[in-house]
XYZ file of N, CA and C in Angstrom:
603
model
N 27.344 24.838 27.964
C 28.270 23.663 28.228
C 29.508 23.763 27.453
N 30.717 23.541 28.057
C 31.998 23.695 27.313
C 32.239 22.430 26.510
N 33.136 22.483 25.519
C 33.461 21.348 24.708
C 34.033 20.179 25.554
N 34.787 20.517 26.599
C 35.401 19.489 27.439
C 34.340 18.731 28.177
N 33.250 19.381 28.532
C 32.173 18.794 29.354
C 31.451 17.717 28.505
N 31.392 17.979 27.171
C 30.754 17.076 26.240
C 31.540 15.747 26.065
N 32.836 15.791 26.145
C 33.685 14.616 25.863
C 33.731 13.684 27.045
N 33.510 12.363 26.746
C 33.642 11.466 27.831
C 35.067 11.320 28.351
N 35.251 11.021 29.623
C 36.627 10.864 30.198
C 36.859 9.322 30.303
N 38.098 8.882 30.011
C 38.466 7.521 30.020
C 39.643 7.289 31.004
N 39.548 6.158 31.765
C 40.610 5.851 32.721
C 41.790 5.214 32.003
N 41.528 4.585 30.826
C 42.639 3.910 30.145
C 42.371 3.923 28.633
N 43.420 3.548 27.855
C 43.273 3.485 26.401
C 42.256 2.346 26.009
N 42.302 1.262 26.769
C 41.358 0.179 26.538
C 39.919 0.656 26.672
N 39.648 1.425 27.661
C 38.260 1.955 27.909
C 37.871 2.837 26.730
N 38.883 3.628 26.250
C 38.571 4.572 25.148
C 38.229 3.772 23.893
N 39.018 2.724 23.550
C 38.840 1.933 22.352
C 37.508 1.159 22.433
N 37.135 0.739 23.561
C 35.886 0.013 23.783
C 34.708 0.962 23.520
N 34.863 2.233 23.974
C 33.805 3.216 23.708
C 33.675 3.510 22.236
N 34.854 3.604 21.532
C 34.819 3.929 20.071
C 34.119 2.737 19.304
N 34.486 1.502 19.656
C 33.856 0.352 19.024
C 32.373 0.310 19.245
N 31.916 0.696 20.439
C 30.495 0.720 20.801
C 29.756 1.735 19.945
N 30.383 2.936 19.715
C 29.846 3.954 18.933
C 29.753 3.558 17.392
N 30.820 2.866 16.968
C 30.843 2.327 15.572
C 29.673 1.337 15.342
N 29.439 0.453 16.365
C 28.404 -0.541 16.290
C 27.030 0.151 16.163
N 26.853 1.203 17.038
C 25.563 1.967 16.943
C 25.366 2.617 15.615
N 26.455 3.213 15.054
C 26.325 3.889 13.752
C 25.959 2.876 12.705
N 26.604 1.689 12.711
C 26.274 0.632 11.732
C 24.866 0.182 11.844
N 24.326 0.106 13.047
C 22.912 -0.313 13.226
C 22.007 0.748 12.616
N 22.363 2.061 12.856
C 21.545 3.129 12.316
C 21.527 3.116 10.722
N 22.799 2.793 10.206
C 22.877 2.743 8.705
C 21.953 1.605 8.172
N 21.896 0.455 8.846
C 21.020 -0.598 8.445
C 19.598 -0.166 8.451
N 19.184 0.534 9.451
C 17.849 1.030 9.552
C 17.444 1.923 8.392
N 18.355 2.938 8.102
C 18.113 3.859 7.008
C 18.131 3.204 5.683
N 19.025 2.202 5.520
C 19.074 1.507 4.229
C 17.799 0.714 3.880
N 17.126 0.253 4.934
C 15.895 -0.541 4.748
C 14.708 0.345 4.438
N 14.763 1.645 4.804
C 13.640 2.530 4.524
C 13.550 2.833 3.027
N 12.326 2.861 2.494
C 12.143 3.200 1.091
C 12.589 4.648 0.815
N 13.182 4.913 -0.252
C 13.632 6.268 -0.608
C 12.401 7.032 -1.023
N 12.399 8.417 -0.855
C 11.220 9.177 -1.274
C 10.845 9.037 -2.690
N 11.917 8.894 -3.588
C 11.584 8.828 -5.054
C 11.123 7.458 -5.454
N 11.140 6.474 -4.540
C 10.673 5.130 -4.897
C 9.162 5.091 -5.244
N 8.384 6.102 -4.757
C 6.950 6.118 -5.045
C 6.214 5.144 -4.154
N 4.921 5.103 -4.260
C 4.017 4.246 -3.433
C 4.205 2.763 -3.961
N 3.990 1.852 -3.019
C 4.017 0.472 -3.484
C 2.753 0.206 -4.290
N 2.738 -0.965 -4.962
C 1.551 -1.267 -5.752
C 0.268 -1.261 -4.848
N -0.779 -0.811 -5.478
C -2.008 -0.712 -4.707
C -2.404 -2.050 -4.095
N -2.821 -2.094 -2.888
C -3.232 -3.346 -2.284
C -4.517 -3.919 -2.910
N -4.708 -5.254 -2.744
C -5.818 -5.946 -3.336
C -7.141 -5.380 -3.108
N -7.418 -4.862 -1.871
C -8.713 -4.251 -1.668
C -9.004 -3.069 -2.550
N -7.982 -2.254 -2.779
C -8.108 -1.140 -3.665
C -8.428 -1.563 -5.060
N -7.702 -2.597 -5.562
C -7.910 -3.108 -6.917
C -9.300 -3.587 -7.098
N -9.794 -4.252 -6.118
C -11.195 -4.797 -6.194
C -12.195 -3.651 -6.137
N -11.918 -2.598 -5.356
C -12.819 -1.429 -5.274
C -12.777 -0.724 -6.679
N -11.574 -0.636 -7.271
C -11.501 0.025 -8.579
C -12.247 -0.767 -9.616
N -12.163 -2.082 -9.538
C -12.915 -2.931 -10.501
C -14.431 -2.715 -10.405
N -14.878 -2.675 -9.097
C -16.280 -2.458 -8.926
C -16.737 -1.067 -9.365
N -15.948 -0.095 -9.121
C -16.210 1.317 -9.553
C -16.356 1.396 -11.053
N -15.404 0.723 -11.742
C -15.451 0.724 -13.228
C -16.686 0.013 -13.729
N -17.170 -0.996 -12.972
C -18.432 -1.719 -13.294
C -19.689 -0.922 -13.017
N -19.526 0.289 -12.414
C -20.658 1.152 -12.129
C -21.210 1.095 -10.747
N -20.532 0.440 -9.803
C -20.979 0.327 -8.430
C -20.842 1.728 -7.779
N -21.972 2.427 -7.405
C -21.782 3.751 -6.845
C -21.077 3.814 -5.455
N -21.309 2.792 -4.634
C -20.687 2.766 -3.358
C -19.106 2.646 -3.520
N -18.683 1.812 -4.490
C -17.280 1.641 -4.752
C -16.701 2.946 -5.402
N -17.504 3.562 -6.245
C -17.050 4.881 -6.881
C -16.844 5.943 -5.802
N -17.722 5.935 -4.786
C -17.547 6.920 -3.688
C -16.335 6.605 -2.857
N -16.137 5.296 -2.560
C -14.983 4.908 -1.789
C -13.669 5.198 -2.537
N -13.704 5.015 -3.831
C -12.535 5.298 -4.659
C -12.222 6.751 -4.651
N -13.227 7.572 -4.674
C -13.044 9.053 -4.612
C -12.373 9.434 -3.273
N -12.812 8.802 -2.214
C -12.144 9.084 -0.888
C -10.740 8.623 -0.898
N -10.456 7.489 -1.451
C -9.069 6.915 -1.478
C -8.172 7.849 -2.255
N -8.645 8.399 -3.435
C -7.795 9.321 -4.151
C -7.665 10.678 -3.396
N -8.678 11.061 -2.771
C -8.635 12.365 -1.984
C -7.610 12.262 -0.851
N -7.682 11.133 -0.114
C -6.776 10.959 1.017
C -5.428 10.361 0.685
N -5.248 9.885 -0.509
C -3.925 9.166 -0.853
C -3.837 7.838 -0.151
N -5.010 7.121 -0.021
C -5.120 5.866 0.743
C -4.857 4.717 -0.237
N -3.622 4.247 -0.297
C -3.285 3.095 -1.204
C -2.849 3.507 -2.598
N -3.074 4.761 -2.902
C -2.625 5.347 -4.210
C -2.116 6.771 -3.994
N -1.513 7.244 -5.066
C -1.011 8.681 -5.033
C -2.242 9.600 -4.933
N -2.173 10.517 -4.056
C -3.331 11.477 -3.939
C -3.543 12.177 -5.277
N -4.840 12.193 -5.677
C -5.139 12.818 -6.984
C -6.540 13.460 -6.833
N -6.616 14.783 -6.725
C -7.907 15.439 -6.506
C -8.802 15.421 -7.767
N -8.180 15.413 -8.941
C -8.959 15.342 -10.178
C -9.679 13.965 -10.269
N -8.957 12.932 -10.027
C -9.600 11.578 -10.009
C -10.660 11.462 -8.890
N -10.305 12.041 -7.755
C -11.323 12.013 -6.621
C -12.593 12.671 -7.007
N -12.448 13.910 -7.655
C -13.702 14.604 -8.079
C -14.441 13.829 -9.172
N -13.691 13.166 -10.074
C -14.361 12.405 -11.137
C -15.217 11.257 -10.539
N -14.628 10.505 -9.593
C -15.374 9.363 -9.011
C -16.513 9.859 -8.092
N -16.315 10.932 -7.429
C -17.381 11.545 -6.565
C -18.564 11.855 -7.420
N -18.325 12.570 -8.529
C -19.476 12.966 -9.426
C -20.119 11.691 -10.020
N -19.349 10.753 -10.369
C -19.979 9.446 -10.915
C -20.943 8.878 -9.905
N -20.401 8.768 -8.631
C -21.324 8.162 -7.588
C -22.562 9.011 -7.351
N -22.402 10.415 -7.332
C -23.494 11.245 -7.147
C -24.499 11.193 -8.306
N -24.034 11.104 -9.463
C -24.927 11.014 -10.633
C -25.659 9.649 -10.640
N -25.118 8.660 -9.958
C -25.756 7.391 -9.843
C -26.787 7.424 -8.724
N -26.851 8.586 -7.989
C -27.894 8.723 -6.884
C -27.412 8.280 -5.589
N -26.071 8.137 -5.400
C -25.468 7.682 -4.038
C -25.552 8.906 -3.110
N -26.373 8.790 -2.048
C -26.652 9.974 -1.187
C -25.416 10.562 -0.502
N -24.498 9.770 0.038
C -23.283 10.440 0.669
C -22.509 11.222 -0.348
N -22.439 10.778 -1.600
C -21.727 11.577 -2.657
C -22.469 12.865 -2.994
N -23.790 12.722 -3.057
C -24.561 13.946 -3.329
C -24.404 14.953 -2.191
N -24.362 14.443 -0.994
C -24.131 15.257 0.194
C -22.742 15.956 0.105
N -21.682 15.211 -0.287
C -20.366 15.774 -0.299
C -20.287 16.903 -1.428
N -20.952 16.698 -2.528
C -20.940 17.700 -3.553
C -21.686 18.919 -3.030
N -22.790 18.709 -2.343
C -23.504 19.855 -1.695
C -22.578 20.646 -0.763
N -21.794 19.936 0.032
C -20.814 20.587 1.012
C -19.791 21.436 0.163
N -19.343 20.871 -0.943
C -18.393 21.564 -1.764
C -18.962 22.913 -2.262
N -20.244 22.844 -2.736
C -20.843 24.122 -3.194
C -21.199 25.100 -2.061
N -21.481 24.510 -0.900
C -21.736 25.326 0.288
C -20.464 26.144 0.676
N -19.335 25.376 0.692
C -18.035 25.999 0.963
C -17.642 27.045 -0.019
N -18.123 26.918 -1.290
C -17.852 27.858 -2.354
C -18.905 29.025 -2.329
N -19.770 29.000 -1.297
C -20.758 30.116 -1.162
C -21.821 30.056 -2.274
N -21.990 28.927 -2.936
C -23.056 28.725 -3.909
C -24.247 27.957 -3.319
N -24.993 28.670 -2.534
C -26.063 28.039 -1.722
C -27.100 27.361 -2.621
N -27.469 27.909 -3.719
C -28.497 27.289 -4.577
C -28.036 25.930 -5.064
N -26.773 25.870 -5.520
C -26.202 24.630 -6.014
C -26.080 23.587 -4.874
N -25.650 24.091 -3.681
C -25.558 23.252 -2.502
C -26.925 22.680 -2.157
N -27.949 23.516 -2.148
C -29.285 23.184 -1.760
C -29.820 22.025 -2.702
N -29.509 22.225 -3.989
C -29.996 21.216 -5.013
C -29.467 19.849 -4.695
N -28.107 19.819 -4.424
C -27.462 18.548 -4.135
C -27.897 17.931 -2.753
N -27.985 18.768 -1.796
C -28.453 18.333 -0.451
C -29.877 17.737 -0.593
N -30.742 18.348 -1.372
C -32.117 17.887 -1.550
C -32.151 16.478 -2.158
N -31.262 16.239 -3.123
C -31.226 14.889 -3.687
C -30.944 13.849 -2.643
N -29.976 14.127 -1.762
C -29.610 13.203 -0.685
C -30.706 13.154 0.410
N -31.242 14.282 0.725
C -32.321 14.409 1.747
C -33.526 13.613 1.420
N -33.866 13.568 0.110
C -35.086 12.838 -0.340
C -34.818 11.352 -0.272
N -33.581 10.906 -0.072
C -33.285 9.478 0.213
C -33.187 9.238 1.674
N -33.590 10.156 2.491
C -33.681 10.125 3.917
C -32.277 10.060 4.503
N -31.343 10.845 3.930
C -29.929 10.913 4.353
C -29.892 12.064 5.388
N -29.746 11.751 6.626
C -29.795 12.682 7.720
C -28.948 13.919 7.632
N -27.613 13.828 7.387
C -26.770 14.971 7.309
C -27.255 16.010 6.281
N -27.782 15.509 5.198
C -28.291 16.448 4.160
C -29.551 17.121 4.585
N -30.432 16.369 5.295
C -31.598 16.989 5.868
C -31.278 18.024 6.845
N -30.221 17.803 7.671
C -29.812 18.846 8.676
C -29.327 20.085 7.853
N -28.559 19.944 6.855
C -28.067 21.103 6.144
C -29.162 21.843 5.449
N -30.174 21.119 4.913
C -31.292 21.856 4.366
C -32.021 22.653 5.402
N -32.229 22.051 6.546
C -32.836 22.801 7.677
C -32.056 24.013 8.020
N -30.764 23.959 7.992
C -29.874 25.152 8.325
C -30.059 26.174 7.269
N -30.065 25.829 5.993
C -30.247 26.746 4.945
C -31.586 27.415 5.001
N -32.630 26.678 5.205
C -33.959 27.258 5.361
C -34.071 28.174 6.615
N -33.474 27.738 7.720
C -33.485 28.520 8.911
C -32.796 29.912 8.661
N -31.670 29.913 8.038
C -30.895 31.131 7.692
C -31.656 32.043 6.818
N -32.495 31.460 5.932
C -33.311 32.299 5.035
C -34.637 32.793 5.645
N -34.839 32.343 6.920
C -36.099 32.806 7.640
C -37.239 31.915 7.474
N -37.043 30.748 6.740
C -38.216 29.898 6.528
C -38.205 28.758 7.656
N -38.706 29.218 8.796
C -38.562 28.341 10.011
C -39.525 27.122 9.956
N -40.561 27.276 9.206
C -41.498 26.088 9.018
C -40.760 24.962 8.272
N -40.153 25.301 7.166
C -39.368 24.268 6.416
C -38.157 23.775 7.230
N -37.491 24.694 7.911
C -36.351 24.391 8.747
C -36.775 23.282 9.804
N -37.967 23.598 10.458
C -38.452 22.676 11.461
C -38.681 21.268 10.872
N -39.254 21.155 9.660
C -39.570 19.878 9.090
C -38.239 19.107 8.794
N -37.266 19.742 8.193
C -36.030 19.116 7.902
C -35.219 18.749 9.105
N -35.215 19.584 10.121
C -34.522 19.299 11.405
C -35.198 18.119 12.059
N -36.527 18.082 11.928
C -37.244 16.915 12.548
C -36.795 15.622 11.898
N -36.737 15.634 10.600
C -36.304 14.420 9.852
C -34.845 14.018 10.161
N -34.023 15.007 10.267
C -32.560 14.825 10.667
C -32.510 14.199 12.105
N -33.384 14.748 12.908
C -33.438 14.224 14.357
C -33.816 12.727 14.347
N -34.701 12.387 13.501
C -35.107 10.934 13.403
C -33.972 10.063 12.963
N -33.062 10.693 12.207
C -31.865 9.963 11.736
C -30.714 10.157 12.646
N -30.951 10.680 13.858
C -29.930 10.748 14.904
C -28.770 11.679 14.599
N -29.047 12.788 13.945
C -28.002 13.733 13.559
C -27.790 14.716 14.770
N -26.562 14.793 15.201
C -26.258 15.682 16.352
C -26.711 17.104 16.107
N -27.341 17.699 17.068
C -27.762 19.122 16.971
C -29.097 19.315 16.378
N -29.696 18.244 15.702
C -30.975 18.448 14.953
C -32.096 18.773 15.914
N -32.174 18.099 17.027
C -33.241 18.408 17.981
C -33.192 19.849 18.497
N -31.988 20.248 18.896
C -31.772 21.596 19.377
C -32.191 22.647 18.333
N -31.799 22.460 17.059
C -32.201 23.392 15.977
C -33.705 23.331 15.700
N -34.292 22.172 15.816
C -35.722 22.020 15.519
C -36.501 22.834 16.599
N -36.018 22.734 17.921
C -36.660 23.522 18.966
C -36.507 25.057 18.753
N -35.340 25.468 18.258
C -35.196 26.891 17.904
C -36.163 27.348 16.902
N -36.300 26.504 15.852
C -37.244 26.829 14.760
C -38.699 26.954 15.277
N -39.046 25.979 16.130
C -40.354 25.941 16.685
C -40.671 27.111 17.495
N -39.658 27.587 18.244
C -39.852 28.843 19.092
C -40.152 30.099 18.232
N -39.814 30.003 16.984
C -39.984 31.223 16.122
C -41.318 31.090 15.299
N -42.143 30.065 15.597
C -43.318 29.897 14.869
C -44.536 30.132 15.780
N -45.537 30.742 15.238
C -46.784 30.971 16.031
C -47.517 29.647 16.126
N -48.562 29.540 16.969
C -49.344 28.345 17.061
C -49.938 27.940 15.725
N -50.443 28.973 15.003
C -51.110 28.670 13.712
C -50.074 28.172 12.714
N -48.874 28.765 12.674
C -47.804 28.364 11.855
C -47.346 26.937 12.171
N -47.308 26.700 13.455
C -46.864 25.374 13.940
C -47.808 24.321 13.478
N -49.110 24.617 13.452
C -50.164 23.609 13.088
C -50.003 23.353 11.583
N -49.769 24.432 10.809
C -49.588 24.242 9.324
C -48.301 23.384 9.122
N -47.300 23.729 9.873
C -45.959 23.037 9.721
C -46.077 21.531 9.996
N -46.876 21.179 10.997
C -47.089 19.725 11.250
C -47.772 19.087 10.071
N -48.708 19.709 9.436
C -49.353 19.130 8.235
C -48.318 18.983 7.119
N -47.470 20.073 6.938
C -46.471 19.972 5.898
C -45.487 18.866 6.169
N -45.103 18.640 7.441
C -44.193 17.604 7.850
C -44.834 16.218 7.539
N -46.104 16.054 7.810
C -46.786 14.774 7.502
C -46.768 14.523 6.016
N -46.980 15.478 5.215
C -46.946 15.329 3.747
C -45.577 14.938 3.281
N -44.560 15.666 3.850
C -43.167 15.396 3.464
C -42.716 13.928 3.819
N -43.146 13.514 5.022
C -42.781 12.168 5.461
C -43.470 11.141 4.573
N -44.714 11.373 4.134
C -45.384 10.467 3.265
C -44.652 10.388 1.911
N -44.212 11.579 1.406
C -43.517 11.585 0.139
C -42.193 10.810 0.254
N -41.517 10.928 1.385
C -40.239 10.246 1.549
C -40.435 8.755 1.575
N -41.485 8.318 2.237
C -41.796 6.936 2.366
C -42.118 6.327 0.956
N -42.847 7.114 0.168
C -43.176 6.647 -1.223
C -41.929 6.522 -2.000
N -40.973 7.483 -1.876
C -39.743 7.462 -2.626
C -38.940 6.261 -2.232
N -38.843 5.984 -0.886
C -38.081 4.850 -0.426
C -38.645 3.522 -0.918
N -40.021 3.513 -1.046
C -40.622 2.201 -1.483
C -40.393 2.032 -2.979
N -40.024 3.060 -3.669
C -39.615 2.929 -5.064
C -40.821 3.318 -5.974
């Protein structure tokens, strides 16, 4: 496109000046919009009330609030993103026995290829009947060739409506002989009894 094609054509000087005034008005409106936007160096606004309340509860030792505070710092939700604070509050919640936090720490170790550490944290959450952790334990057991244990944990994850648990349980069952399956059902019964006792306190 040539430079001439980009320029508007005017029939009179009045039409040209009207066009210029219209462009100036539009530019002024844009300036107003940009002036109202916060500058990048202004930083985040003060944390909203829900965050402050969550922080207060976390400092008081509430594990659910500690976990939510960890997520807020991880995602930069209402505060400046801070992975160190996120990790601090996640560990606090996990040490207090909060299953989702234990599960998240297990996932961290699994990503780091430290399966033993991951298994330990998953087991803490799984024994509280936390389905996603039960599923991950089933996966670890299945990968190690322990299809009997995999079956048990996938069964429990299935009861907690975890996607894919039933399919994986069926795969584990297909790799067990009839005798192994009979023993696995007994093991599952014992495991379920232990979990019920743990839930009862």
